[in-house]
XYZ file of N, CA, C and O in Angstrom:
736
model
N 30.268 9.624 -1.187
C 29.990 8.701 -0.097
C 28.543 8.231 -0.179
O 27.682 9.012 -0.585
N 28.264 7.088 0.161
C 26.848 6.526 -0.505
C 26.220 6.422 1.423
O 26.807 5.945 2.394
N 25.101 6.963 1.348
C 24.515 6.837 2.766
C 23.140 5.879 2.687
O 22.162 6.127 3.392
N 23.189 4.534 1.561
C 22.650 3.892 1.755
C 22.507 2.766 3.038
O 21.449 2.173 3.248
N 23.649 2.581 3.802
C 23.623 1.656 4.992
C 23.724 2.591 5.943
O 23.669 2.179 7.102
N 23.882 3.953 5.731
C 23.532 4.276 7.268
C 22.559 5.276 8.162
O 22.780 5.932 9.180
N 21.480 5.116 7.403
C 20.353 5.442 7.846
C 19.041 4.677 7.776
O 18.874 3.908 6.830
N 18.093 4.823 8.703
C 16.973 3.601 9.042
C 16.087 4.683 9.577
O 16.458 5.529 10.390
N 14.699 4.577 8.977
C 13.770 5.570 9.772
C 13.386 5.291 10.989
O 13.008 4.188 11.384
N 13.503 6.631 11.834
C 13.202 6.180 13.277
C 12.124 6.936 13.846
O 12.231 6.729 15.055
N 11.261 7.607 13.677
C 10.482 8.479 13.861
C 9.631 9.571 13.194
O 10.152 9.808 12.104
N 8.376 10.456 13.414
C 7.783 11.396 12.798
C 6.674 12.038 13.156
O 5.553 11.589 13.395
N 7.136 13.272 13.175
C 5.966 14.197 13.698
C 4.576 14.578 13.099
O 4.409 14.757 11.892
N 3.388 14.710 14.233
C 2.405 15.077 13.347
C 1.946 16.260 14.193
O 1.687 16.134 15.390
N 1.817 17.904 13.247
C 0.863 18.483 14.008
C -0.447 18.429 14.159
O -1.235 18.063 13.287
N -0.750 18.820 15.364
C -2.327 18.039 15.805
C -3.272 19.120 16.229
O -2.666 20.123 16.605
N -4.784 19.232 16.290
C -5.635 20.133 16.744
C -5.691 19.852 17.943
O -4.929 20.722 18.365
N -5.945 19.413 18.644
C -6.274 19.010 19.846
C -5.248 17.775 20.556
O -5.344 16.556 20.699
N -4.308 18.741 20.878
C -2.769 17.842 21.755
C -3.256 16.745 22.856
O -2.556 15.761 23.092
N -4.429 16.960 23.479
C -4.426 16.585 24.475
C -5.635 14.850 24.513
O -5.603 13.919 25.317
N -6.625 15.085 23.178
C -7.215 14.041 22.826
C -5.986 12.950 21.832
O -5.942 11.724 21.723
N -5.413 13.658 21.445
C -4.285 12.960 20.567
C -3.474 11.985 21.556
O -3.266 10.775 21.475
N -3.143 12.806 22.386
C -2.540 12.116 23.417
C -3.209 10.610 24.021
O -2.671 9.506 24.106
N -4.350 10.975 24.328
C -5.199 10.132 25.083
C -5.243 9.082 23.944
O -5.302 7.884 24.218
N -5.220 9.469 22.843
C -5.943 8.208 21.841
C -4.478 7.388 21.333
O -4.747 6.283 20.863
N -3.249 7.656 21.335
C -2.387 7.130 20.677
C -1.753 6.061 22.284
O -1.500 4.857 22.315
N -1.676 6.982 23.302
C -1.616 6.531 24.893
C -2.492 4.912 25.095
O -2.128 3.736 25.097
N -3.943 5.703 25.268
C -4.796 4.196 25.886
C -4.802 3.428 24.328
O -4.203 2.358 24.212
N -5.479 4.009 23.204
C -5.887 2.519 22.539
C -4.714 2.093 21.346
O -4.941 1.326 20.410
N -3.159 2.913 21.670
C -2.342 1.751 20.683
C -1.286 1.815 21.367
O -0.217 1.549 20.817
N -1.337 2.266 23.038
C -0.465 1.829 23.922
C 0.938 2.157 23.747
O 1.975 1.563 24.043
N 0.650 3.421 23.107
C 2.395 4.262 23.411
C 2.264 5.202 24.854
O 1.275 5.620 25.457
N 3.791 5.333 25.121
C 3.875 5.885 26.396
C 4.546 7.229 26.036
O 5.296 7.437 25.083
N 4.094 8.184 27.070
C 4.680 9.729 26.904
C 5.937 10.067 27.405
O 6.051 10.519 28.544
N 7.123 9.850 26.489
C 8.253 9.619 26.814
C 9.362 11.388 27.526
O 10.447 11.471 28.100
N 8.505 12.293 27.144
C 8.863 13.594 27.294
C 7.547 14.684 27.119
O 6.471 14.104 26.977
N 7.505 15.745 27.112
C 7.032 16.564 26.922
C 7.305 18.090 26.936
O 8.376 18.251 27.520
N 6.788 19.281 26.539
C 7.333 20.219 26.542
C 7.206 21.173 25.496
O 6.709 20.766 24.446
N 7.576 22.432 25.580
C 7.484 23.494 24.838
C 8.795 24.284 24.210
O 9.859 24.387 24.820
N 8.575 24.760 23.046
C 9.075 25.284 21.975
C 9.001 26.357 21.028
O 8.125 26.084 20.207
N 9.472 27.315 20.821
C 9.465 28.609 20.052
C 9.382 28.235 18.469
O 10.336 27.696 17.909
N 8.195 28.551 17.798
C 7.839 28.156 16.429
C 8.185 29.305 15.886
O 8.480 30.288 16.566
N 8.179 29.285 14.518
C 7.922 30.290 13.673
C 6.324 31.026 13.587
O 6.167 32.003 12.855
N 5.075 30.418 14.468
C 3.920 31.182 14.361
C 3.878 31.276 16.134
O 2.773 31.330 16.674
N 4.979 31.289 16.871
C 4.718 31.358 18.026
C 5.071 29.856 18.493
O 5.575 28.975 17.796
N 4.655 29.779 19.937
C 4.740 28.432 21.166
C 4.329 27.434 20.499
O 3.302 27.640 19.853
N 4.911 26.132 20.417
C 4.409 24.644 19.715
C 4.423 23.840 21.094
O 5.557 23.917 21.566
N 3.779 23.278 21.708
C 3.611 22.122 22.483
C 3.577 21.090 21.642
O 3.097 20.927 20.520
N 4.539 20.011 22.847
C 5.237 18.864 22.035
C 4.793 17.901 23.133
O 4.765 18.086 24.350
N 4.375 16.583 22.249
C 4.674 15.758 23.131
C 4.964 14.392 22.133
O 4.543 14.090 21.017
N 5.939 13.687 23.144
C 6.781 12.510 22.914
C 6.300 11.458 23.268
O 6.025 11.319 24.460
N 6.016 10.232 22.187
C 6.067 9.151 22.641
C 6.587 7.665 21.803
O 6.939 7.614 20.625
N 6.529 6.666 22.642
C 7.234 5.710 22.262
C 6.673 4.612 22.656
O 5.947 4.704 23.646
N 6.849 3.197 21.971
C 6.363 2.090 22.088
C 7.628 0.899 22.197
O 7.578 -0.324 22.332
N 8.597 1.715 22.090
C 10.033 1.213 22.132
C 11.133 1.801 23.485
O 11.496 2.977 23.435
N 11.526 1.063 24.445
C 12.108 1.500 25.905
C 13.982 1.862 25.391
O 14.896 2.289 26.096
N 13.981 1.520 24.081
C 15.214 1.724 23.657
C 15.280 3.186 22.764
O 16.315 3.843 22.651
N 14.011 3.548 22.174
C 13.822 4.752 21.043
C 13.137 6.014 22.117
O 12.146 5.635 22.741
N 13.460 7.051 22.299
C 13.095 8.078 22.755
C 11.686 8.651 22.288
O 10.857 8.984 23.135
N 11.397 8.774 20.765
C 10.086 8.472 20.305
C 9.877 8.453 19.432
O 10.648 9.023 18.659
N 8.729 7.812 18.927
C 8.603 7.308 17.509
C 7.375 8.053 16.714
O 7.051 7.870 15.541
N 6.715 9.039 17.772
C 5.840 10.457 17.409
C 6.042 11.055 17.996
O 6.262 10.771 19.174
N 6.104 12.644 17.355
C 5.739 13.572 18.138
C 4.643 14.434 17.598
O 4.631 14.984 16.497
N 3.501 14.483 18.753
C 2.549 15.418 18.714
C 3.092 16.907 18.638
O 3.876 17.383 19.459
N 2.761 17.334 17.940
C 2.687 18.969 17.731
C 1.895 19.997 17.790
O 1.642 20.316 16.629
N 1.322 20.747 18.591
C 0.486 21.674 18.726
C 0.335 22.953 17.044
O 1.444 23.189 16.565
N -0.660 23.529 16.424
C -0.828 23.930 15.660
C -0.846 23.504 14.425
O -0.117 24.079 13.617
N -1.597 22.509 14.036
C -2.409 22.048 12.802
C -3.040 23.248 12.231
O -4.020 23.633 12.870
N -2.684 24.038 11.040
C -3.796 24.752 10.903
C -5.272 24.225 10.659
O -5.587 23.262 9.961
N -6.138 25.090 11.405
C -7.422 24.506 11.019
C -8.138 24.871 9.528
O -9.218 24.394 9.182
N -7.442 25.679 8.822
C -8.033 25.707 7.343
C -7.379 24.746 6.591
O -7.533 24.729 5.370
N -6.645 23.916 7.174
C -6.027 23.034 5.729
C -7.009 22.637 4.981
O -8.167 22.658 5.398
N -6.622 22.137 3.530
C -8.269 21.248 2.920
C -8.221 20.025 3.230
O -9.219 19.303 3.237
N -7.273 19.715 3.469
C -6.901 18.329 3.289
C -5.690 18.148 4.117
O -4.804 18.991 4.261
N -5.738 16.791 4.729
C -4.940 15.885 5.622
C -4.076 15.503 4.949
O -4.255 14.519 4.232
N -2.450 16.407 4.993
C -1.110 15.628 3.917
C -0.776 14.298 4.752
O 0.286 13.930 4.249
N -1.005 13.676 5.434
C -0.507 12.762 5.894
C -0.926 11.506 5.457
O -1.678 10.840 6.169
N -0.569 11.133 4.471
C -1.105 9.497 3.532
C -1.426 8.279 4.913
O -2.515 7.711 4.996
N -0.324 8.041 5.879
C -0.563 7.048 6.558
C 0.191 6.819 7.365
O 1.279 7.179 6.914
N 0.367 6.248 8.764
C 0.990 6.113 10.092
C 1.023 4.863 9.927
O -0.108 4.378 9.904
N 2.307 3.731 9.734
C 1.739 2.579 10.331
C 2.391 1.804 10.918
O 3.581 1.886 10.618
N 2.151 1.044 11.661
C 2.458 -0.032 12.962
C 2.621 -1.184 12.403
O 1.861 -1.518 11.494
N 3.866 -2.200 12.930
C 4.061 -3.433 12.372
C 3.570 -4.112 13.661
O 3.876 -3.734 14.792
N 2.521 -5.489 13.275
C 2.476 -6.254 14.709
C 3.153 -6.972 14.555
O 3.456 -7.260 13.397
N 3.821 -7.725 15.793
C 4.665 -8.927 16.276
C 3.961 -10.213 15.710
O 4.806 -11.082 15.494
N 2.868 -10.554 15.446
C 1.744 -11.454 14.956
C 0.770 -11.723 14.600
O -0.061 -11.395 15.446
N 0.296 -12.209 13.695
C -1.564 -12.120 13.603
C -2.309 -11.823 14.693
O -3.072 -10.863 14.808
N -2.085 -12.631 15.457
C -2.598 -12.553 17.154
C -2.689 -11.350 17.249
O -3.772 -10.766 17.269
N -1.755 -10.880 17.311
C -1.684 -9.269 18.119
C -2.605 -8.876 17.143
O -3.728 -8.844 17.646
N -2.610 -8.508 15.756
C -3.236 -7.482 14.867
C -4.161 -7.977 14.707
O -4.546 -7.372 13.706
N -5.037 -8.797 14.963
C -6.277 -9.412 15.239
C -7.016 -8.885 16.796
O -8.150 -8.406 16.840
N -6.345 -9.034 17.726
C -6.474 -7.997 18.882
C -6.879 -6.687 18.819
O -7.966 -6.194 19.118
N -5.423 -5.953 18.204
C -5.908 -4.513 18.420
C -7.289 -4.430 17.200
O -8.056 -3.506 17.470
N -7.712 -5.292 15.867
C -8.609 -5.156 15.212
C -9.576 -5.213 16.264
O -10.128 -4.115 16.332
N -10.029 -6.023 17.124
C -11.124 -6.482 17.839
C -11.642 -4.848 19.170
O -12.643 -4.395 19.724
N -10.091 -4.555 19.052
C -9.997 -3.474 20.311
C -10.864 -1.915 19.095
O -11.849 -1.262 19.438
N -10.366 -1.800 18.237
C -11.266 -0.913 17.593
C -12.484 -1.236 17.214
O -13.410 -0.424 17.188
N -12.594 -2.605 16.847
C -14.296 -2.708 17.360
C -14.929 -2.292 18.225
O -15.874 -1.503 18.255
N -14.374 -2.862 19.008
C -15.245 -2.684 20.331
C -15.591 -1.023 20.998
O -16.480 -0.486 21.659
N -14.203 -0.618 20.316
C -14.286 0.827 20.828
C -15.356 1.867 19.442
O -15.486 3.088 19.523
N -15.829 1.216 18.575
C -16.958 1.848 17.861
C -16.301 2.588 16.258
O -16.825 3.285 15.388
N -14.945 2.022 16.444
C -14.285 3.036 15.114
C -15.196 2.585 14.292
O -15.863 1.559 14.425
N -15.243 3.787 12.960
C -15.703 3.092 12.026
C -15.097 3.337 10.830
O -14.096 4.054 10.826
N -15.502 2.891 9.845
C -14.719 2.825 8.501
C -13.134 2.422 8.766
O -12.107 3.101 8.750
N -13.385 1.031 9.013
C -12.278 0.003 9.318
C -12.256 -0.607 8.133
O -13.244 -0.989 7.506
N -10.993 -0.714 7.781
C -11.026 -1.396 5.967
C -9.903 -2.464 6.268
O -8.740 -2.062 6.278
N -10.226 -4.087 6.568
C -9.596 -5.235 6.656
C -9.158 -5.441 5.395
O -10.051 -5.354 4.553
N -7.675 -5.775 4.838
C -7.292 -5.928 3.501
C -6.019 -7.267 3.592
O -5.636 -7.800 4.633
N -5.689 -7.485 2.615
C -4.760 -7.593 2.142
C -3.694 -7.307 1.127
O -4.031 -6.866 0.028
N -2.594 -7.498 1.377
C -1.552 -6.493 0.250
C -0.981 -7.612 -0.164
O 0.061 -7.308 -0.745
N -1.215 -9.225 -0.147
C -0.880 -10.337 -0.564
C 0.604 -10.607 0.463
O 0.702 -11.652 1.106
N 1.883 -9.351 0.515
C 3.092 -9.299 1.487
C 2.730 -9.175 2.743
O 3.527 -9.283 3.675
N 1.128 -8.868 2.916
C 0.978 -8.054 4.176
C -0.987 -8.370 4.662
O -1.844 -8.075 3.828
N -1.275 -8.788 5.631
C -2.706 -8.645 6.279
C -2.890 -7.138 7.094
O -2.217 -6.736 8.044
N -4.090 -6.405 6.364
C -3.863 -5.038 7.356
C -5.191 -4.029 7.622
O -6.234 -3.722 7.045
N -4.703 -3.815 8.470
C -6.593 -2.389 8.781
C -6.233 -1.383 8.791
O -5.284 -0.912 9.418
N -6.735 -1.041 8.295
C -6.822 0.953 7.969
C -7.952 1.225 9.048
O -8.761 0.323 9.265
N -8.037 2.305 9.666
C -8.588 3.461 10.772
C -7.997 4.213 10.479
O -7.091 4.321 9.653
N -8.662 5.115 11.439
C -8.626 6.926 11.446
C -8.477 7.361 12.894
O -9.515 7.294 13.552
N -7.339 7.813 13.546
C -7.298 8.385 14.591
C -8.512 9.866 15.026
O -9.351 10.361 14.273
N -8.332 10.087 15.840
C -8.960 11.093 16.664
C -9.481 12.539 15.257
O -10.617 12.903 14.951
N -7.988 13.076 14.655
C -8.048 13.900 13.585
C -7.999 13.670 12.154
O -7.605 14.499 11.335
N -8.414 12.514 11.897
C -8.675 11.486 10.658
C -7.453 11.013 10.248
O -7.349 10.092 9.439
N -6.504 11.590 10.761
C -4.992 10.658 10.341
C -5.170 8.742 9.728
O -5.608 7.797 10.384
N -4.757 8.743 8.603
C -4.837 7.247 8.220
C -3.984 6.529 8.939
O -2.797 6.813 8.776
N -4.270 5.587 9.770
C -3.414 4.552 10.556
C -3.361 2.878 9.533
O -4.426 2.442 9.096
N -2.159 2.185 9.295
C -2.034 1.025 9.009
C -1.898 0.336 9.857
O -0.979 0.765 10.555
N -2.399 -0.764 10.334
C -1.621 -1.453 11.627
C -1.862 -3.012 10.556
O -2.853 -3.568 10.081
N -0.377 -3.277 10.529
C -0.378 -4.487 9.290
C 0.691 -5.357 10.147
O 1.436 -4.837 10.976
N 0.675 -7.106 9.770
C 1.217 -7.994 10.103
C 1.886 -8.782 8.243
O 1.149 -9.120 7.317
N 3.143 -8.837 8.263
C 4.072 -9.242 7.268
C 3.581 -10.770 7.217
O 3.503 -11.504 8.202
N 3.223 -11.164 5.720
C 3.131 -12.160 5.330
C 4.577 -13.329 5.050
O 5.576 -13.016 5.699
N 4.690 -14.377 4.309
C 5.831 -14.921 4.482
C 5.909 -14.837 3.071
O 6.855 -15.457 2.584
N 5.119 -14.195 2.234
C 5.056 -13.977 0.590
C 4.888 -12.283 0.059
O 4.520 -11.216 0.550
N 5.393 -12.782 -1.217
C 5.625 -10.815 -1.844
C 5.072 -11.162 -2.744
O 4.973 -12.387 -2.817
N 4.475 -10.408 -3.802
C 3.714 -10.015 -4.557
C 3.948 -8.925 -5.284
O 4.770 -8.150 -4.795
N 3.552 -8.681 -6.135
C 3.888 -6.991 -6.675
C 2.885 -6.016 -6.154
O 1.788 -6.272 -5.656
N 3.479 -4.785 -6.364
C 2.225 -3.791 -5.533
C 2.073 -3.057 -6.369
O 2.966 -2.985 -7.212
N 0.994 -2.280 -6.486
C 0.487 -1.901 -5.626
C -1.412 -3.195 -5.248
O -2.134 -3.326 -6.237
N -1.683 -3.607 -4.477
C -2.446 -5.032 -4.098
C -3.595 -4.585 -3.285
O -3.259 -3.830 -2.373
N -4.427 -4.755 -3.335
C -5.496 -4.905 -2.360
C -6.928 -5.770 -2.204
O -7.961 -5.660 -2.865
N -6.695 -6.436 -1.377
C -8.295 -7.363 -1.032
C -8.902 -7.582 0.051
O -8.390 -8.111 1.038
N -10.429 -7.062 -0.076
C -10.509 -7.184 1.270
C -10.571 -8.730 2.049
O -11.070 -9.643 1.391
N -10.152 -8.983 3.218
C -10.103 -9.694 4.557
C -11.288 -9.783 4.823
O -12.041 -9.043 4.190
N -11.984 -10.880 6.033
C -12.287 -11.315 7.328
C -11.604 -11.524 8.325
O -11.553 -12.636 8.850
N -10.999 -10.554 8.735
C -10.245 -10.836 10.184
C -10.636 -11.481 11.127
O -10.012 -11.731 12.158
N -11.659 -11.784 10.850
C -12.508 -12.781 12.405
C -12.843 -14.298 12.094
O -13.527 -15.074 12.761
N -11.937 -14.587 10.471
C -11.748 -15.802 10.555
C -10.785 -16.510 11.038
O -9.672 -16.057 10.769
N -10.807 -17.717 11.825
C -9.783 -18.626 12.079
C -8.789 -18.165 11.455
O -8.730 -18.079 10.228
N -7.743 -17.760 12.395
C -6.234 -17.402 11.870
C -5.781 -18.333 10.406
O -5.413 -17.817 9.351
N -5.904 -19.663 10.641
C -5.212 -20.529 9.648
C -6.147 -20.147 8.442
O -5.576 -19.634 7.480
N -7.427 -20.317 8.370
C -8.401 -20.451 7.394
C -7.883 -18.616 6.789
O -7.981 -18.321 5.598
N -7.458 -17.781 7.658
C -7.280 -16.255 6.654
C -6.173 -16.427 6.129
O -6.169 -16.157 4.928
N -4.772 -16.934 6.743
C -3.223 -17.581 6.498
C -3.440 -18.187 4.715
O -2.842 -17.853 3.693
N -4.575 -19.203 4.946
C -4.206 -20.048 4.059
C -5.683 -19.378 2.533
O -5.653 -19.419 1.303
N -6.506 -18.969 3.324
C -6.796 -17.755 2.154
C -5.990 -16.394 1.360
O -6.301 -15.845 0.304
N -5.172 -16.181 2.035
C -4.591 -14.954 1.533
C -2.986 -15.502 1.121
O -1.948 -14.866 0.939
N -3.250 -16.786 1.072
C -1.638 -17.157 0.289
C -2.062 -17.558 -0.614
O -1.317 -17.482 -1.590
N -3.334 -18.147 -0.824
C -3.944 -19.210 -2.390
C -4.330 -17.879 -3.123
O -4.033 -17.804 -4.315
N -5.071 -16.643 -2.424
C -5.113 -15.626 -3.536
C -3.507 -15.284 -4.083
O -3.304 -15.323 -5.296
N -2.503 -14.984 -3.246
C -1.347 -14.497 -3.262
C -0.690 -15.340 -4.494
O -0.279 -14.560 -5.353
N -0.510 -16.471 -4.768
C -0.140 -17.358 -5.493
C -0.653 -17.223 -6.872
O -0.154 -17.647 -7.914
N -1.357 -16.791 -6.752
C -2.069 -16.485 -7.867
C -1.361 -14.785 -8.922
O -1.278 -14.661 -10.144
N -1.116 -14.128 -8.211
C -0.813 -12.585 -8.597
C 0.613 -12.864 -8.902
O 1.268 -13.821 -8.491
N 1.107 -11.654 -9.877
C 2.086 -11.202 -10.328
C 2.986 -11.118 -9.513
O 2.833 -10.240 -8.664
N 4.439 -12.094 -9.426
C 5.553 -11.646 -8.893
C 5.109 -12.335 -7.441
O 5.224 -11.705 -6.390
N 4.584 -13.708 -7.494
C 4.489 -13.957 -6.262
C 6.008 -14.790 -5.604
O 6.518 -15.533 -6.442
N 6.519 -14.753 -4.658
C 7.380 -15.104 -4.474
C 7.512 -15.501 -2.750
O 6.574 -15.099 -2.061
N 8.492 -16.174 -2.127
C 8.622 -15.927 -0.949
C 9.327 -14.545 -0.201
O 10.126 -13.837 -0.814
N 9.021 -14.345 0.834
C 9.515 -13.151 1.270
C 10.928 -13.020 1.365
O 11.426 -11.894 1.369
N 11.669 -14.104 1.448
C 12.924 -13.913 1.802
C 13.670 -14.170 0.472
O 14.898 -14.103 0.512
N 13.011 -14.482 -0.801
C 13.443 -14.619 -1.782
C 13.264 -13.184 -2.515
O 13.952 -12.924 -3.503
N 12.504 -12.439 -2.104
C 12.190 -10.836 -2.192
C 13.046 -10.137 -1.747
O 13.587 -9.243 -2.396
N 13.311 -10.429 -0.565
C 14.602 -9.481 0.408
C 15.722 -9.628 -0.205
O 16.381 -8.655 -0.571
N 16.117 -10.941 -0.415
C 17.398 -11.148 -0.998
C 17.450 -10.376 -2.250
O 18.572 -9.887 -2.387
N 16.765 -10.130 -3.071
C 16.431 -9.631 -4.820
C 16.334 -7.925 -4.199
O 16.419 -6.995 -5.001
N 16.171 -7.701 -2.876
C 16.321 -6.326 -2.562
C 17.589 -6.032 -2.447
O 18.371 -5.238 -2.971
N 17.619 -6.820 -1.673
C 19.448 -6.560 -0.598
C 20.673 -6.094 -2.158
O 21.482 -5.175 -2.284
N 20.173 -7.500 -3.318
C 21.331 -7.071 -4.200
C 20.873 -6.015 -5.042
O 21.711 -5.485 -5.771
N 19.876 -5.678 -5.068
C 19.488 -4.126 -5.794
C 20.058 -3.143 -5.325
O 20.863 -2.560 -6.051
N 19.718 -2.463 -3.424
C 19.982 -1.926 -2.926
C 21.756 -1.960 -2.538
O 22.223 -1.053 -1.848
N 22.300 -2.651 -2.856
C 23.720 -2.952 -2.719
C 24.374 -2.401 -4.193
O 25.512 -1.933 -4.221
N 23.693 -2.488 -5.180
C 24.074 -1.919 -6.564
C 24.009 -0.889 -6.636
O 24.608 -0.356 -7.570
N 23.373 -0.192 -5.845
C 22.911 1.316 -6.191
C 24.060 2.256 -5.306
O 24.009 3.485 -5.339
């Protein structure tokens, strides 16, 4: 039985040092809501959980987890990321981490994609990217000015795009997916 059509990712947990700044930072500045909360019997003992969601239809699309060890060396978590509804928007929340002092904000492009990298509260890598109307091959990166005129970044990051390997339209991409993923 092939379980290619019937599964879609819907969620993922991160354990966290500090449940309660995590909270606050995923809450006020990327405006998910705490859909549940509550406690749980781990294998090292009690895990506090908390739930949230940015979707009134999805129950949640993180869950905070109490007990990060604090000796890890390193952060396994490559990247969290958020699709915006529009440039607009992801030009927004860019402006909203300005203002709020993040730093080591990395404006890019992926030629398919305009996007910023940040670091939450426990250095977690966040993507918060807006889908281009073009594909490209990946793996891509250039940096952006997000604080240029929407059209003037639109029409910069399609003349680079045009240029690279495998440039194509997006829906001429999907389709070249759909019958891949249908073969398999």
């Amino acid at each position: 039985m092939s379980i290619d059509s019937g599964l879609s990712f819907n969620h993922m947990g991160i354990y966290v040092h500090d449940l309660a700044a995590m909270e606050a930072f995923y809450t006020a500045v990327l405006g998910f809501t705490v859909t549940d909360r509550g406690s749980l019997q781990g294998a090292a003992g009690p895990v506090q959980l908390v739930f949230l969601s940015r979707d009134p239809r999805t129950h949640h699309q993180i869950v905070l987890a109490s007990g990060r060890p604090a000796t890890l060396d390193y952060n396994p978590i490559n990247q969290i990321s958020l699709a915006a509804d529009s440039l607009a928007t992801l030009r927004t929340v860019y402006r909203r981490f300005v203002e709020l002092g993040a730093r080591d904000i990395d404006a890019i492009t992926h030629g398919n994609a305009i996007s910023f990298y940040v670091r939450d509260p426990e250095g977690n890598r966040l993507e918060l990217f807006f889908d281009t109307p073009w594909y490209v091959s990946q793996p891509m990166k250039v940096p952006v000015n997000l604080e240029l005129p929407e059209d003037e970044l639109l029409a910069a990051v399609e003349a680079h795009a045009r240029r690279l390997p495998g440039f194509c339209s997006r829906v001429e991409w999907e389709q070249r997916m759909h019958t891949l993923m249908s073969a398999s």
